[in-house]
Coordinates of C-alpha atoms and ligand atoms in Angstrom, one line a residue:
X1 CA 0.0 0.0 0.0
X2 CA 2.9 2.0 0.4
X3 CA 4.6 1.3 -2.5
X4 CA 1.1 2.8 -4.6
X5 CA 1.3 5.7 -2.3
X6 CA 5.1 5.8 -2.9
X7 CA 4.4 5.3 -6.9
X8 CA 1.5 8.1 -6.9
X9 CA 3.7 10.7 -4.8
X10 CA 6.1 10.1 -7.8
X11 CA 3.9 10.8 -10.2
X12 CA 2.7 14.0 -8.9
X13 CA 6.0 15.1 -8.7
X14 CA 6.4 13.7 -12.2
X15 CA 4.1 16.0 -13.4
X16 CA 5.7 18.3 -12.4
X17 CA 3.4 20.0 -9.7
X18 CA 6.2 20.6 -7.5
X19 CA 9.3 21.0 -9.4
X20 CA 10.7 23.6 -7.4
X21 CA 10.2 21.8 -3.8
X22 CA 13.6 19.1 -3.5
X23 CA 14.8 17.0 -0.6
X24 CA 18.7 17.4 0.1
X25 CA 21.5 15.1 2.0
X26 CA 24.0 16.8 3.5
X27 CA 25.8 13.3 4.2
X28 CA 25.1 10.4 1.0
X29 CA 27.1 7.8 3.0
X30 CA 26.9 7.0 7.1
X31 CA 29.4 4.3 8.2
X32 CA 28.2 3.2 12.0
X33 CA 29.8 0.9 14.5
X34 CA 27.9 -1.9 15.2
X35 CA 25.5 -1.5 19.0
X36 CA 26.0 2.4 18.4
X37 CA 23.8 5.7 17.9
X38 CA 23.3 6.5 14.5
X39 CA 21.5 9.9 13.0
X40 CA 20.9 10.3 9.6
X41 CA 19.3 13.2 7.9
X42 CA 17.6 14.9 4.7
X43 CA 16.7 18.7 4.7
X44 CA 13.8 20.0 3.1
X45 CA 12.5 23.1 2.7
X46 CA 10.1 25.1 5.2
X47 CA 9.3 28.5 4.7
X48 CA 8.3 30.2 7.3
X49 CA 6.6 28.6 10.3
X50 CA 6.3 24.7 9.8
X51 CA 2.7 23.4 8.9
X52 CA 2.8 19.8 10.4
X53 CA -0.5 18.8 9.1
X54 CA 0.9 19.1 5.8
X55 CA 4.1 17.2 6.3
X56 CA 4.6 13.5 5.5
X57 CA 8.2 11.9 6.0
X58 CA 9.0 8.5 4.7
X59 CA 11.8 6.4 5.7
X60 CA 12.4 3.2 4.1
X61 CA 15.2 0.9 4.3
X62 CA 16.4 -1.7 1.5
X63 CA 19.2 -4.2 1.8
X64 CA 20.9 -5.2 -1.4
X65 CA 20.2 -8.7 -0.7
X66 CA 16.7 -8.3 -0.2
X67 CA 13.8 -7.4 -3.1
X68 CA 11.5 -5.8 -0.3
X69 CA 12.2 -3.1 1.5
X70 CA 11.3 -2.5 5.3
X71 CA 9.3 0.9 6.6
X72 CA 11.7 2.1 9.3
X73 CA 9.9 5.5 10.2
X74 CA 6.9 7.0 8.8
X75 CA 5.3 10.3 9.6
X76 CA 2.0 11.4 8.1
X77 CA 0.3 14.6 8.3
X78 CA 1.9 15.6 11.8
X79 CA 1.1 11.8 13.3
X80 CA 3.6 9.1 13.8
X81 CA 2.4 5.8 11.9
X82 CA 3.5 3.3 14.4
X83 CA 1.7 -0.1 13.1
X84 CA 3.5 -0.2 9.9
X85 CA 6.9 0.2 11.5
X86 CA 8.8 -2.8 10.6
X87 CA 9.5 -5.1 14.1
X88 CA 13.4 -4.5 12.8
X89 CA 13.4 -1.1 13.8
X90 CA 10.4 -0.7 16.9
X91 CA 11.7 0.7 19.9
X92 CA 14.8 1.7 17.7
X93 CA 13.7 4.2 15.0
X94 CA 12.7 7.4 15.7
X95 CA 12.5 10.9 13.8
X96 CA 13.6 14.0 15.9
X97 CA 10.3 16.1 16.1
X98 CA 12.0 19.1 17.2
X99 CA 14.3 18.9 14.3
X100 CA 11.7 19.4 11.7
X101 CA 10.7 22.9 12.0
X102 CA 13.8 24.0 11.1
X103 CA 13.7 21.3 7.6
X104 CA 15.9 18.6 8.9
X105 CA 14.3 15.2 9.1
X106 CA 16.7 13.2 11.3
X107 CA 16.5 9.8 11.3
X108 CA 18.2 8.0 14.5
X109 CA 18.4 4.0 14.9
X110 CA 19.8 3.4 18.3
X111 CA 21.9 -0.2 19.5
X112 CA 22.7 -0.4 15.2
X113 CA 23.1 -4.0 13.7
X114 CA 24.5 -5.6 10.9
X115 CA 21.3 -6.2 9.3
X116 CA 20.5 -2.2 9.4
X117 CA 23.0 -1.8 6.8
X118 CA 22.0 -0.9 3.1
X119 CA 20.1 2.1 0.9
X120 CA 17.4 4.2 2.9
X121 CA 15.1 6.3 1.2
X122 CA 14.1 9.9 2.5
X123 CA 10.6 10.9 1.2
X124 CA 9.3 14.0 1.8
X125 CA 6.0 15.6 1.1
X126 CA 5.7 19.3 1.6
X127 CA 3.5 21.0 -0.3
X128 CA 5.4 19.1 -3.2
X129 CA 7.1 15.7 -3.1
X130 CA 10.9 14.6 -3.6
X131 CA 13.3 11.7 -2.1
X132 CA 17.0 10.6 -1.8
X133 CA 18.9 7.7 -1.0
X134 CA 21.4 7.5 1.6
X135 CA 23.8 4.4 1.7
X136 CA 24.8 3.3 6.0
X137 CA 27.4 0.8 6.5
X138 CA 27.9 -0.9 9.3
X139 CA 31.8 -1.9 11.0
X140 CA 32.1 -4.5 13.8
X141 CA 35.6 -3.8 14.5
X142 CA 37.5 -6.9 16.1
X143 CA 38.6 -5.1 19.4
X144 CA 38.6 -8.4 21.9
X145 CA 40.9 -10.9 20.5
X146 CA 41.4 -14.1 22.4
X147 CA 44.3 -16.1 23.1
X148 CA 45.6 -19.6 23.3
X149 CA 48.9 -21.8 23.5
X150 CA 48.9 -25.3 24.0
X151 CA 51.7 -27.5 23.4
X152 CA 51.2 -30.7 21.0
X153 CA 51.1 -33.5 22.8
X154 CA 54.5 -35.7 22.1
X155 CA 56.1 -33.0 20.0
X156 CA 58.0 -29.5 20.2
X157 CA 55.3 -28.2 18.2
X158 CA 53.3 -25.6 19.5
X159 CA 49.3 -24.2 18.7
X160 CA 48.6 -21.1 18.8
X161 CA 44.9 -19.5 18.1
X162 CA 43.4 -16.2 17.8
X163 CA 39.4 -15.8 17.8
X164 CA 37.7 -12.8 17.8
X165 CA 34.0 -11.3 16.2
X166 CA 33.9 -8.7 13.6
X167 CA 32.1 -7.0 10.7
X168 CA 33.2 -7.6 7.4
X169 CA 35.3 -10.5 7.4
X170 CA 39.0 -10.2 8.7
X171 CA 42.2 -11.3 7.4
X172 CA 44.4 -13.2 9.8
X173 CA 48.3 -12.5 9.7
X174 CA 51.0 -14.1 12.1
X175 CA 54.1 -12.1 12.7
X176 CA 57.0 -12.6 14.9
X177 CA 58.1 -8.6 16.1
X178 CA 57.9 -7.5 12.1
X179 CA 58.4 -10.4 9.9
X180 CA 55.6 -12.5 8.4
X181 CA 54.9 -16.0 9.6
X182 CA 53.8 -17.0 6.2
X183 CA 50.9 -19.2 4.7
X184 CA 50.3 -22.3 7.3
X185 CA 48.1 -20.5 9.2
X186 CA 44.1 -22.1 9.2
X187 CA 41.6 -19.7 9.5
X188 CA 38.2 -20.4 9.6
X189 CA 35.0 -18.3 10.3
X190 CA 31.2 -19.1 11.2
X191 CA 28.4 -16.6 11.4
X192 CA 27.1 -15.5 14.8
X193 CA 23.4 -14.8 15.5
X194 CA 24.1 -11.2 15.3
X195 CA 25.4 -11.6 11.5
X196 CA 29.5 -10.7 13.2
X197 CA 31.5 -12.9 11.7
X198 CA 33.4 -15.2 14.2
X199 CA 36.7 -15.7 12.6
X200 CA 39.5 -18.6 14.3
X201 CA 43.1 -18.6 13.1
X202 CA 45.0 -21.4 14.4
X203 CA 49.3 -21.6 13.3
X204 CA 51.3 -24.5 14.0
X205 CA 54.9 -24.5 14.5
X206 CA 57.9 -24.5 16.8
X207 CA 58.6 -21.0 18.6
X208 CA 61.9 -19.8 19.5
X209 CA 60.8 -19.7 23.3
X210 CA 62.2 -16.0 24.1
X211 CA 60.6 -14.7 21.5
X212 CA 56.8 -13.5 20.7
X213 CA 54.4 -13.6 18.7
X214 CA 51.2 -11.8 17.7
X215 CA 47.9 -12.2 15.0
X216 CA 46.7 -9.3 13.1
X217 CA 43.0 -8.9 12.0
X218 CA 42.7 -6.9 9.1
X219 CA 39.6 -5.5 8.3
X220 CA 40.4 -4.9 4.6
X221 CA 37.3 -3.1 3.8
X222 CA 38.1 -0.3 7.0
X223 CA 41.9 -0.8 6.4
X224 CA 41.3 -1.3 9.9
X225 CA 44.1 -3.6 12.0
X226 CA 43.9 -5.0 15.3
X227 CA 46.1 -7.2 17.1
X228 CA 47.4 -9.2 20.4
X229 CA 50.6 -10.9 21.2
X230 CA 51.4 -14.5 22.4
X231 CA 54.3 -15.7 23.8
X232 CA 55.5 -19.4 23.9
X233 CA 56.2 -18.2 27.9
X234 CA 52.9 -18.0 29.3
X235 CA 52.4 -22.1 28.7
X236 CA 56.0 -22.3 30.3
X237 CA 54.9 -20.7 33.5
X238 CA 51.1 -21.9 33.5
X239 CA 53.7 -25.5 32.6
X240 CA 55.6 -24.3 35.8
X241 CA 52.5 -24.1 38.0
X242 CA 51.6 -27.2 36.8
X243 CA 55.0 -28.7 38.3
X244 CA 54.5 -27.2 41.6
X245 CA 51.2 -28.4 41.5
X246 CA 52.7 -32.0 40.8
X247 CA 55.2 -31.4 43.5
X248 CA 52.6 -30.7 46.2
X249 CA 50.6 -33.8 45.2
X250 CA 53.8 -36.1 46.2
X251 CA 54.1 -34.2 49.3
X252 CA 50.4 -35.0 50.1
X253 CA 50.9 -38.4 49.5
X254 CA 53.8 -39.0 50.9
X255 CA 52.4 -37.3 54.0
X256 CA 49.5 -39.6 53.8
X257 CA 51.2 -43.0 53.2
X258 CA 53.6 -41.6 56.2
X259 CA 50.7 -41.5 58.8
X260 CA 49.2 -44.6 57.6
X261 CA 52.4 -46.4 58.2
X262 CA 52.6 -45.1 61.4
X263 CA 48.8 -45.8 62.2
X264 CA 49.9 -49.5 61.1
X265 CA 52.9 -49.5 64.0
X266 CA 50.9 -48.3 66.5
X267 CA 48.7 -50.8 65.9
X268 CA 50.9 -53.6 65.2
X269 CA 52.4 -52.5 69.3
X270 CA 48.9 -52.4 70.5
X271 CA 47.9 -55.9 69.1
X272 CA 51.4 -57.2 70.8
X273 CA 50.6 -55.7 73.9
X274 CA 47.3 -56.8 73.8
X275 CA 48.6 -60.2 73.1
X276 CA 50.8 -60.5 75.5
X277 CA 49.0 -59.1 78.6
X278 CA 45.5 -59.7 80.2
X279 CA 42.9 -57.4 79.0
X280 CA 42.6 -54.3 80.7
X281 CA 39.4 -53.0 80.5
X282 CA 39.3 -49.4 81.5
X283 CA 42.1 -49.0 79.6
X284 CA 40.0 -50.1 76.3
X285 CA 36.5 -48.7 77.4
X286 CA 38.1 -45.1 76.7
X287 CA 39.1 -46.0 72.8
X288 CA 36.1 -48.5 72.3
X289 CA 37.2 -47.7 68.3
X290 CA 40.8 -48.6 68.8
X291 CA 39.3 -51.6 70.1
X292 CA 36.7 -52.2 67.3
X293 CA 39.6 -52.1 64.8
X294 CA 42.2 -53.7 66.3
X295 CA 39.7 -56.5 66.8
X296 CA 39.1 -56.8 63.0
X297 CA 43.0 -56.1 62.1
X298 CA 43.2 -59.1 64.6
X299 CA 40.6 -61.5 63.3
X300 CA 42.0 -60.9 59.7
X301 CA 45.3 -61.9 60.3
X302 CA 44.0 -65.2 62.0
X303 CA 41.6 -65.4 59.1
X304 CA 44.5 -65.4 56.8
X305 CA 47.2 -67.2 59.0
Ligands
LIG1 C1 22.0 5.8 22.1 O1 20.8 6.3 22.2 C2 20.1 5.9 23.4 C3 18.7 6.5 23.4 O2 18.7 7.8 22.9 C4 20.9 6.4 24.6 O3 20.2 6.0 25.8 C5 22.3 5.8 24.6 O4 23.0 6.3 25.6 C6 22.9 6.2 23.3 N1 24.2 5.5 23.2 C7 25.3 6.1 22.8 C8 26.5 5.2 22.7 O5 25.3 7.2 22.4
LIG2 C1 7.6 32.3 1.5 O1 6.4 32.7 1.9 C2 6.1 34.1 1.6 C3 4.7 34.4 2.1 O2 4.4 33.7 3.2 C4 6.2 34.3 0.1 O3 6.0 35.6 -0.3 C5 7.5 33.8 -0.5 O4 7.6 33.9 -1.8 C6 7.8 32.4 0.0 N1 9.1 31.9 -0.4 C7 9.4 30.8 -1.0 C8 10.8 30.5 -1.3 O5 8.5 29.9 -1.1
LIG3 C1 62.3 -5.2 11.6 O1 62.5 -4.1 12.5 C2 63.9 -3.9 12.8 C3 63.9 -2.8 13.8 O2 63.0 -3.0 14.8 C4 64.6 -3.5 11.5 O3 66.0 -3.3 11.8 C5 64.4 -4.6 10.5 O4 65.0 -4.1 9.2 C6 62.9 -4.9 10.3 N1 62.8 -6.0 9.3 C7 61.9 -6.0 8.3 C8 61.9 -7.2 7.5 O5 61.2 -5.1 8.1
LIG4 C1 41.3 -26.0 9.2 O1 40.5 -26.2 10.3 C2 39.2 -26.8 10.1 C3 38.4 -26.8 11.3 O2 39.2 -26.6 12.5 C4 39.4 -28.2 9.4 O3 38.2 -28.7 9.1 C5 40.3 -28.0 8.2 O4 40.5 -29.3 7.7 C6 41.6 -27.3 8.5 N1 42.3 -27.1 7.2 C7 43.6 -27.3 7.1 C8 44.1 -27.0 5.7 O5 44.3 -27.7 8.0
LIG5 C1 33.2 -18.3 18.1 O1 33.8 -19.5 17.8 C2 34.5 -20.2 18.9 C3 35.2 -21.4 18.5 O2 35.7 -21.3 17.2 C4 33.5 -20.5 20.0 O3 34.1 -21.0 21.1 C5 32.7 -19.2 20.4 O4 31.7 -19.6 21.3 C6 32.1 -18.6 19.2 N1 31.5 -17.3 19.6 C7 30.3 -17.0 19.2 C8 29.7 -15.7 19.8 O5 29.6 -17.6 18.5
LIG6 C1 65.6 -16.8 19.7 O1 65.5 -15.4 19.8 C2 66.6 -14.8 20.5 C3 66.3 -13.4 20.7 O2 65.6 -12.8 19.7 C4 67.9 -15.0 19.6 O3 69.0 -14.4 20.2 C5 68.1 -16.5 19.4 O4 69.2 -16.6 18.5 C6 66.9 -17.1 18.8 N1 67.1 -18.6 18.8 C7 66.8 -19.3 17.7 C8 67.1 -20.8 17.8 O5 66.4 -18.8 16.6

């Protein structure tokens, strides 16, 4: 229904009822970062004191890989048109009221996403009808980059990884301080939920140990580069902790075996002093366990004698 309404607008203005009345962009191209605030505006002219009642603004978004395109804002005759907002942009899409008076409609989309990118169109009907198209981009860039060494098991072979989520697709480079760690690198991406794409390089090889290393995202499209270093030396210390780990679990268990060996003396005494006097029964009423057990430890060895 809008499209007709779109259609017949043009052909007004086709006709050339309004040929003086045109819609300008001061901006053709916006380029956001993905989650922020972004405005986007077309000027129109007012003269004099702005007659809402008469004003209609139209903002319609179209994605390149998409054949329908999706009502982000519309404004007819002084009245928001809420229920044919598409559910892409509720609760994100507004047009600044108070800019209008002065000809600016100003289109802000709030918490941006991937999906927001492509052409918007700007219809305005004022007395005479024009539109424009103004192209936003959207840029994740990839600012947390996560880290990980691990050894390969039975070699001197090292992995390293780097993972981190973006918009467009990155290129992975390994370097070592400023010379390229060239082509075995394996990077892989999949798509999150959010359209980022979550990219995985992984290099294989054996490090000089004092030296370190780093991965470089390139955003090609933004010439944009981030990066983060690795060095073969944080495995040797979280190796090292590992160690002292190992050390304090023979401690334990020497500790342990020491007191049970001990427990087994004192028991071994006990049974030869039970042996070899009478019983004494206050003396066993006040460790009636003692007593249970060294029963048992007693029966057992005559079971197996
Ligand atoms: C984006 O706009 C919303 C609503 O106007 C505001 O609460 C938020 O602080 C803005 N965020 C940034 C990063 O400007
Ligand atoms: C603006 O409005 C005044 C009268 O209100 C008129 O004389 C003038 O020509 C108008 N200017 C334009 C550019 O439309
Ligand atoms: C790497 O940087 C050093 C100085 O930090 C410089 O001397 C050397 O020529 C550079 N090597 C390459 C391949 O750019
Ligand atoms: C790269 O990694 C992926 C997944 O981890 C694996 O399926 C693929 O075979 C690897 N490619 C190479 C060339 O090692
Ligand atoms: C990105 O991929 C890694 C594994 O390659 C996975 O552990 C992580 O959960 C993924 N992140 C998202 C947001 O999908
Ligand atoms: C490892 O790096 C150090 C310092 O950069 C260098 O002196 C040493 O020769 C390197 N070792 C090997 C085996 O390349």
């Amino acid at each position: 229904m809008l499209q007709i309404l779109t259609i017949m607008l043009l052909e007004m203005q086709l006709y050339a009822v309004s040929a003086l009345f045109t819609v300008d962009v001061p901006q053709q191209l916006y380029i956001a970062e993905y989650g922020s605030n972004v405005t986007m505006e077309c000027r129109f002219p007012v003269n004099g004191t702005l007659n809402l009642g008469l004003l209609t603004v139209v903002w319609e978004q179209k994605r390149l890989s998409q054949s329908k395109s999706k009502e982000v804002y519309t404004f007819r005759n002084g009245k928001a048109l809420a229920p044919s907002q598409h559910q892409d942009y509720v609760g994100r899409a507004v047009l600044l009221h108070s800019e209008l008076k002065v000809g600016r409609a100003v289109l802000q989309i709030t918490r941006v996403k991937i999906t927001d990118m492509g052409s918007y169109l700007c219809l305005i009907d004022y007395g005479g009808v024009d539109y424009k198209y103004i192209t936003l981009k959207v840029k994740a860039s990839y600012k947390r980059i996560n880290t990980q060494v691990m050894r390969k098991p039975g070699e001197d072979k090292f992995v390293f990884m780097c993972q981190s989520e973006g918009f467009p697709l990155a290129e992975v480079f390994w370097q070592n301080k400023n010379f390229s760690l060239g082509g075995s690198a394996n990077t892989t991406y999949t798509l999150t939920a959010d359209g980022l794409y979550n990219v995985t390089s992984i290099l294989m090889f054996k490090p000089n140990m004092s030296e370190s290393y780093s991965c470089v995202f390139w955003n090609k499209e933004l010439n944009e580069e981030t990066s983060a270093h690795i060095s073969p030396l944080a495995l040797m210390s979280t190796q090292h902790s590992g160690q002292k780990s190992l050390i304090l679990f023979i401690i334990l268990t020497c500790v342990v075996v020491a007191v049970l060996l001990s427990a087994l003396v004192i028991f071994q005494k006990r049974k030869s002093v039970k042996n070899g006097q009478s019983k004494k029964g206050a003396d066993f009423h006040s460790q009636p366990d003692a007593l249970h057990l060294s029963a048992v430890m007693a029966s057992g060895d005559s079971g197996s004698l």
